[in-house]
XYZ file of C-alpha atoms in Angstrom:
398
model
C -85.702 59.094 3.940
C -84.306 62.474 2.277
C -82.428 62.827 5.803
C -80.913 59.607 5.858
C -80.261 59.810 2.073
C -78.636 63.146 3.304
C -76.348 61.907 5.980
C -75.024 59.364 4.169
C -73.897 61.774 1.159
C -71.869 64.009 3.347
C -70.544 60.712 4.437
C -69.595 59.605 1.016
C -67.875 62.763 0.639
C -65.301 62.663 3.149
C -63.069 60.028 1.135
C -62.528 62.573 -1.791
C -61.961 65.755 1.324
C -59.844 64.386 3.497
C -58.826 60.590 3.194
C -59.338 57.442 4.267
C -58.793 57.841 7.930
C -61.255 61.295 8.413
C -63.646 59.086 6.532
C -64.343 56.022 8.885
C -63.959 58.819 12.088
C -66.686 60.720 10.591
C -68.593 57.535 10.288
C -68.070 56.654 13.524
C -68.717 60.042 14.890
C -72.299 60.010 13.180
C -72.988 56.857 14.567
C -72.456 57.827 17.860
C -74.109 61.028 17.900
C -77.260 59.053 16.157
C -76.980 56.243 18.887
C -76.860 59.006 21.749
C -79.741 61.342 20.156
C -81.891 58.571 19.242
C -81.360 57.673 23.109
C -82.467 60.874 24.541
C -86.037 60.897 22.866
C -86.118 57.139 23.807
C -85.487 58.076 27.714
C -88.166 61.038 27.443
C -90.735 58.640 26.541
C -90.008 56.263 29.233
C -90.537 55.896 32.632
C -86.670 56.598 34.045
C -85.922 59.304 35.958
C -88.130 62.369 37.502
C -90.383 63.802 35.007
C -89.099 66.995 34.861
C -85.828 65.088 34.326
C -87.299 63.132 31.792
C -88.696 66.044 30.009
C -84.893 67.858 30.086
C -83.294 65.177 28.044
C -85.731 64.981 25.380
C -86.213 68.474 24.744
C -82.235 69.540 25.083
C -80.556 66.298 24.579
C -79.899 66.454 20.768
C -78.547 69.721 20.734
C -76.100 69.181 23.618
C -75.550 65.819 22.137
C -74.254 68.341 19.007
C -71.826 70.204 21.491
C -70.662 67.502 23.292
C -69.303 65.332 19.829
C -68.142 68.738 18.429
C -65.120 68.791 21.267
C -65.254 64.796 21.666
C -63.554 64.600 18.250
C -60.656 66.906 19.696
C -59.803 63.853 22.665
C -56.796 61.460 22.124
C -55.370 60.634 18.824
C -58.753 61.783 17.050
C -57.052 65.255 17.474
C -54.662 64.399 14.985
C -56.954 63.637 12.374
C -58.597 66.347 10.188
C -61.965 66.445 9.687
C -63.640 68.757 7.670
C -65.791 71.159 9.451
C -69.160 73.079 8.167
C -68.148 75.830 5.817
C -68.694 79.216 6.326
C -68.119 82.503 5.003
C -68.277 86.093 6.272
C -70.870 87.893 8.486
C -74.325 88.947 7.318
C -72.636 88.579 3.556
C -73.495 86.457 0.895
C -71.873 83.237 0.504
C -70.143 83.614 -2.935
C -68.440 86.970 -4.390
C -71.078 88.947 -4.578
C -73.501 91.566 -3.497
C -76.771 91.526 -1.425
C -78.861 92.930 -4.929
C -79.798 90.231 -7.425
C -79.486 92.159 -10.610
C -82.762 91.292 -12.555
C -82.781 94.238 -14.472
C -80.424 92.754 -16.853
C -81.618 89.454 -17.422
C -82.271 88.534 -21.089
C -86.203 88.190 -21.690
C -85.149 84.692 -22.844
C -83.831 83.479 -20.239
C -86.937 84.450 -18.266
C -88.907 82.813 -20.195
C -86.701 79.509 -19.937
C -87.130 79.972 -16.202
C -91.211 79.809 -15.968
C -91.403 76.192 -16.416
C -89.090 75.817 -13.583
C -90.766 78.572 -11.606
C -94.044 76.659 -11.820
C -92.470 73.605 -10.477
C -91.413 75.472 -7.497
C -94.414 76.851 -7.180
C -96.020 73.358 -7.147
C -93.143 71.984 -4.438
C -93.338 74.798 -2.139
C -97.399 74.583 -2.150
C -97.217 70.758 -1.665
C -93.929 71.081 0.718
C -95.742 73.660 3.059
C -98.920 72.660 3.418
C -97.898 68.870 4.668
C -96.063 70.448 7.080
C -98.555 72.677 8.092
C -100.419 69.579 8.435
C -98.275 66.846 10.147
C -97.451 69.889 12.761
C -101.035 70.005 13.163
C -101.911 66.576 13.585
C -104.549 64.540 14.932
C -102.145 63.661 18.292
C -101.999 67.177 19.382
C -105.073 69.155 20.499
C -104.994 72.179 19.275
C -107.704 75.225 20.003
C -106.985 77.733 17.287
C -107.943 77.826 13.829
C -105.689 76.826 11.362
C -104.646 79.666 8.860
C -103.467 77.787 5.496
C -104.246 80.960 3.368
C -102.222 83.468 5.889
C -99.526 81.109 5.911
C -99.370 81.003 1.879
C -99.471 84.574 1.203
C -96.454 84.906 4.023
C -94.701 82.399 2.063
C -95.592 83.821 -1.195
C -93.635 87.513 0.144
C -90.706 85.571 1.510
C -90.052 83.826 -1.398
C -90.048 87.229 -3.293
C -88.347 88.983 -0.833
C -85.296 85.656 -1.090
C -85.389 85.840 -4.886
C -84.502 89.461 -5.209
C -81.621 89.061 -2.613
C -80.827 85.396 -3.840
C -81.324 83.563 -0.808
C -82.651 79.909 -0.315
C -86.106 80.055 -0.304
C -87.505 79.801 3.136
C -90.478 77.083 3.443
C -91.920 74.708 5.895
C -89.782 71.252 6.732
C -90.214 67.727 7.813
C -90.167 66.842 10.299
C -88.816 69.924 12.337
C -92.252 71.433 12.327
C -94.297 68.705 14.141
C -91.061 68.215 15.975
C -91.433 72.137 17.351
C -95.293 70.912 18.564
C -94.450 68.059 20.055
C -91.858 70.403 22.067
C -94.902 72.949 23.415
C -97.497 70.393 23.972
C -98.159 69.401 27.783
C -98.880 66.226 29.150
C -100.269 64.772 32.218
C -100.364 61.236 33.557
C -104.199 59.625 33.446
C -104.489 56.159 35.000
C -104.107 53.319 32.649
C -106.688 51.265 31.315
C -107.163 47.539 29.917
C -109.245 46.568 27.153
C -111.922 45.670 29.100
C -111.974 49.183 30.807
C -110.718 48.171 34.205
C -107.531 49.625 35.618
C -104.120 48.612 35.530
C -102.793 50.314 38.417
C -100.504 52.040 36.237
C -100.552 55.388 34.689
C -100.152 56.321 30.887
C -98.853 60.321 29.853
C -101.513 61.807 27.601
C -101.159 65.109 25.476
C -103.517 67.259 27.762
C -102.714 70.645 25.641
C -100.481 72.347 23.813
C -98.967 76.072 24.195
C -99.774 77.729 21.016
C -97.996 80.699 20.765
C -95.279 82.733 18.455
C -92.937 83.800 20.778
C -90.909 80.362 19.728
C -91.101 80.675 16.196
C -89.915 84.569 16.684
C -87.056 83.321 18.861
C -85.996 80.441 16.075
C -85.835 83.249 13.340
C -84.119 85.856 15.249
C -81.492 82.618 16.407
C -81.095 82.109 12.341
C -80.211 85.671 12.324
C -77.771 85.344 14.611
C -75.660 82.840 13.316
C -74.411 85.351 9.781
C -72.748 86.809 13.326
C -68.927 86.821 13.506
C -68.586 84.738 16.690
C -71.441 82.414 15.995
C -70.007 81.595 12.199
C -66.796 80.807 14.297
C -68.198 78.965 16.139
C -70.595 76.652 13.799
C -67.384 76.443 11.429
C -65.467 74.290 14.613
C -68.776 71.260 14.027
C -67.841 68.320 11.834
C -69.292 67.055 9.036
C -69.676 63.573 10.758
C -71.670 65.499 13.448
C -73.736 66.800 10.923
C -74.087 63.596 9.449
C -75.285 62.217 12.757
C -77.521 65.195 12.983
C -79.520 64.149 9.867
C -80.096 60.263 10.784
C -81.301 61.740 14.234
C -83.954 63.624 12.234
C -84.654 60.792 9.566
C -84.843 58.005 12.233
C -87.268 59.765 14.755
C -89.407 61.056 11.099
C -89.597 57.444 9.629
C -90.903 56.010 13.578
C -93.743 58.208 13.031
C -94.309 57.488 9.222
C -97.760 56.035 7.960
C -96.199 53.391 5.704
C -93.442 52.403 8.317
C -96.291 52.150 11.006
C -98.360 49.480 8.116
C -95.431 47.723 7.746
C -95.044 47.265 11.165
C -98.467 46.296 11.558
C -98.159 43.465 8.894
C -94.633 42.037 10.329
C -96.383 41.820 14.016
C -97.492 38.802 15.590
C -100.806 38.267 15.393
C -101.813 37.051 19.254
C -100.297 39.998 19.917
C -101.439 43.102 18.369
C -103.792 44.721 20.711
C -107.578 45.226 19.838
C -107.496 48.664 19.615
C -104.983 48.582 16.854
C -107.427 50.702 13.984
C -105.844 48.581 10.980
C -107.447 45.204 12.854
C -110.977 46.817 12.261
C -110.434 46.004 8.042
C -112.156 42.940 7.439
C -109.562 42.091 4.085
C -105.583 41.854 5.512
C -105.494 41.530 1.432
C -106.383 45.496 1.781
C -103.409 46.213 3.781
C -100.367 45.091 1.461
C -102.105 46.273 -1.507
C -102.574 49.944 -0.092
C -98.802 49.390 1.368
C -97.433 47.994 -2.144
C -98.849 51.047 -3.462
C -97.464 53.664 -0.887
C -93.840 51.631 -1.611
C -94.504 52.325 -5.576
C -95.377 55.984 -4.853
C -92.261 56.369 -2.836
C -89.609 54.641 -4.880
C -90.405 56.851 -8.045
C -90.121 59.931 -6.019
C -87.100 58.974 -4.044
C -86.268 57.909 -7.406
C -86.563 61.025 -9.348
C -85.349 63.395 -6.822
C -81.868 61.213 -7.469
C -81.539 62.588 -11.127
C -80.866 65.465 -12.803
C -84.649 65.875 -13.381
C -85.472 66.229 -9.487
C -87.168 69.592 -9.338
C -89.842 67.615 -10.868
C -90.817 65.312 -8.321
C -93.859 67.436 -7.886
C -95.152 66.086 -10.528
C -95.360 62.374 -9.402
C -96.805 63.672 -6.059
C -99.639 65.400 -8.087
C -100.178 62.255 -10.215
C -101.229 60.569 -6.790
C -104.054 62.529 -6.371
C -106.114 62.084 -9.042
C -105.119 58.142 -8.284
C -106.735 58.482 -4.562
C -109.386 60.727 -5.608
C -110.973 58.588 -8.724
C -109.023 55.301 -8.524
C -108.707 53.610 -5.406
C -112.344 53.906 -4.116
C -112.802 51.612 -7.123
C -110.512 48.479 -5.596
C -111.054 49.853 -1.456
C -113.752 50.592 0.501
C -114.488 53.741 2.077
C -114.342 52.287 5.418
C -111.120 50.556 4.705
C -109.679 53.946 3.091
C -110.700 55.827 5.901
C -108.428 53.849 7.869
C -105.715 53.089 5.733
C -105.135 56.608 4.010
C -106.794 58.615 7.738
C -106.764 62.115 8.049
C -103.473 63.556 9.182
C -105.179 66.559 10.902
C -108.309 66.986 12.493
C -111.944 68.081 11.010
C -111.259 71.359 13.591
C -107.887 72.593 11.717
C -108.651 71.186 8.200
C -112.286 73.647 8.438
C -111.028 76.724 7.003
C -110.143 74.673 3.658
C -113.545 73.027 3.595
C -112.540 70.070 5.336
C -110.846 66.665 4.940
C -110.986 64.916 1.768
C -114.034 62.474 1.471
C -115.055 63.405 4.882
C -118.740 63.873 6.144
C -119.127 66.599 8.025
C -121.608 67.450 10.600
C -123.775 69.728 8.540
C -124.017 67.609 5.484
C -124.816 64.603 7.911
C -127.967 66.912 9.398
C -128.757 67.745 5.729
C -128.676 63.624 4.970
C -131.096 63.702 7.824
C -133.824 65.933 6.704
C -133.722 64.784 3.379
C -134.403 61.147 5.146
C -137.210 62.664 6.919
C -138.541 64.143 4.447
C -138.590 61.472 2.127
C -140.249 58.914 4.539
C -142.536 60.918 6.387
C -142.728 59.542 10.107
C -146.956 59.842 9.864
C -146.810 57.653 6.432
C -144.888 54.954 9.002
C -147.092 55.176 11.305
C -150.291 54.552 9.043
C -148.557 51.855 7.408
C -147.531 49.815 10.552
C -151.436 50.439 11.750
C -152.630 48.545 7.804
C -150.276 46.095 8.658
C -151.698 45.610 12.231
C -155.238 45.379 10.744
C -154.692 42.555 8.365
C -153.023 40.782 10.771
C -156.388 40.670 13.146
């Protein structure tokens, strides 16, 4: 929603750069670029075209969809109208008038101290921010086979972060939904044959996720790319995009995010028709529909006073509504829910496998504490004691 909200705000912002006329192009532009991005991941997933074909379009389509609207703005009379572009500045230096070196040393110690609060917050956002990336990009659909490494991954972040105060830099940190978006991009699927509810074949074939390539040779590539661009000819380059592209850019990414969203997937669910929502759809397993648009009422509530928040001049402390939730899920909820119909409504977003190294998912039983149930069980009830109890039984029956 933060993408959308996004897009539309560098919208909004073209009536005050460059008038009326460079504002509805730039709307039009986005549109278009949404309409033919949003197309390209909807032709990967279908069954047009050769695979490999296939495969192309989703994969390169968005950012040759970028190039294509960048020049397409240039053709006709749209040449004649100005549209403001991405701004820029000079290579491998700092945006503003000054140089690389933050300047800590002369700081005032109050103003430090005015800064912790705000440091904490950050703090609190960036552990939140990273780690549901971390997990969403390491979700349940893909099948990974190496261990997850949360802890590695926070001390990283913890030296970048350091590294981008002292030079004043954003702060570099994990995003949604470009991180599950770069998984879905390395995993590899294969066609299995398709079957009905009843087990029998179709005579059609499904694609499955059969692996994924898990490797750092992308991520290397990505950073080195980002590197590149604070390049003269690249900064040349990015500064000929428009706004409007950009625009389009970020509905692509809040469209294809919200298709995959646990609230917009229950709200599907409830707007469905019945007769046809397949049995295999997990939400038909809970027994109270009741369940559904209470848990959904309270994802909405949730949402709107972070969306809400983040809107205001208090927004670097939407943190704190997202840590207010927990404590709600942990203590409250099983109270009105049931854990059956919680495990289905608020399911793991990763699997038992990746979420090991941080002792598991929430509320979760795992395999040893089930084997530990068991011996308890056993020991508790004896089987001999059963046995000479169903043999008293037997004798007072004859």
């Amino acid at each position: 929603m933060l993408y959308l909200q996004k897009g539309i705000q560098v919208l909004t912002r073209q009536w005050g750069a460059a008038g009326e006329t460079s504002a509805y192009l730039s709307i039009m532009i986005s549109l278009l670029v949404l309409m033919t991005g949003y197309s390209c991941g909807v032709i990967g997933n279908s069954k047009l075209f050769q695979r490999y074909i296939r495969k192309f379009i989703e994969d390169y389509g968005t950012p040759l969809t970028l190039i294509f609207f960048t020049g397409f703005v240039h053709v006709g009379r749209m040449g004649g109208v100005e549209l403001p572009t991405l701004p820029t500045g000079k290579a491998f230096l700092p945006t503003q008038d000054r140089g690389w070196f933050i300047h800590f040393w002369d700081i005032d110690v109050v103003d430090i101290f005015i800064a912790m609060p705000f440091a904490m917050l950050l703090t609190i956002l960036f552990y939140f921010d990273h780690n549901v990336s971390s997990l969403i990009a390491q979700g349940t659909e893909f099948p990974l086979r190496k261990p997850a490494g949360f802890h590695w991954d926070i001390f990283l972040l913890g030296l970048t972060t350091g590294i981008a105060g002292l030079l004043g830099l954003p702060f570099p940190n994990g995003l949604i939904p470009q991180a599950p978006f770069h998984t879905s991009s390395l995993c590899v699927s294969r066609h299995v044959p398709d079957k009905s509810e009843s087990g029998d074949t179709t005579g059609c074939t499904k694609v499955v996720v059969d692996h994924v390539v898990e490797q750092r040779v992308s991520n290397l590539t990505q950073g080195l790319l980002t590197l590149g661009t604070m390049s003269g000819p690249l900064l040349v380059v990015l500064h000929l995009i428009p706004q409007g592209v950009l625009a389009g850019l970020f509905f692509i990414m809040g469209v294809q995010a919200l298709e995959g969203n646990g609230l917009t997937l229950k709200m599907l669910y409830l707007s469905r028709d019945r007769t046809l929502i397949p049995a295999s759809e997990p939400l038909s397993r809970i027994q109270r529909k009741q369940a559904i648009w209470y848990f959904v009422a309270l994802e909405l509530v949730g949402f709107g006073a972070t969306f809400a928040i983040s809107q205001t001049i208090a927004a670097i402390g939407f943190p704190i509504i997202i840590l207010l939730l927990i404590p709600i899920r942990a203590f409250l909820l099983p109270k009105y829910f049931t854990s059956e119909e919680l495990s289905t409504l608020d399911a793991p977003t990763a699997s038992r496998f990746t979420m090991e190294s941080v002792g598991g998912n929430f509320g979760e039983i795992t395999e040893e504490e089930q084997n530990t149930a068991r011996r308890v069980e056993r020991t508790a009830h004896p089987v001999g004691d059963d046995q000479d109890d169903s043999l008293k039984g037997a004798k007072q029956l004859n």
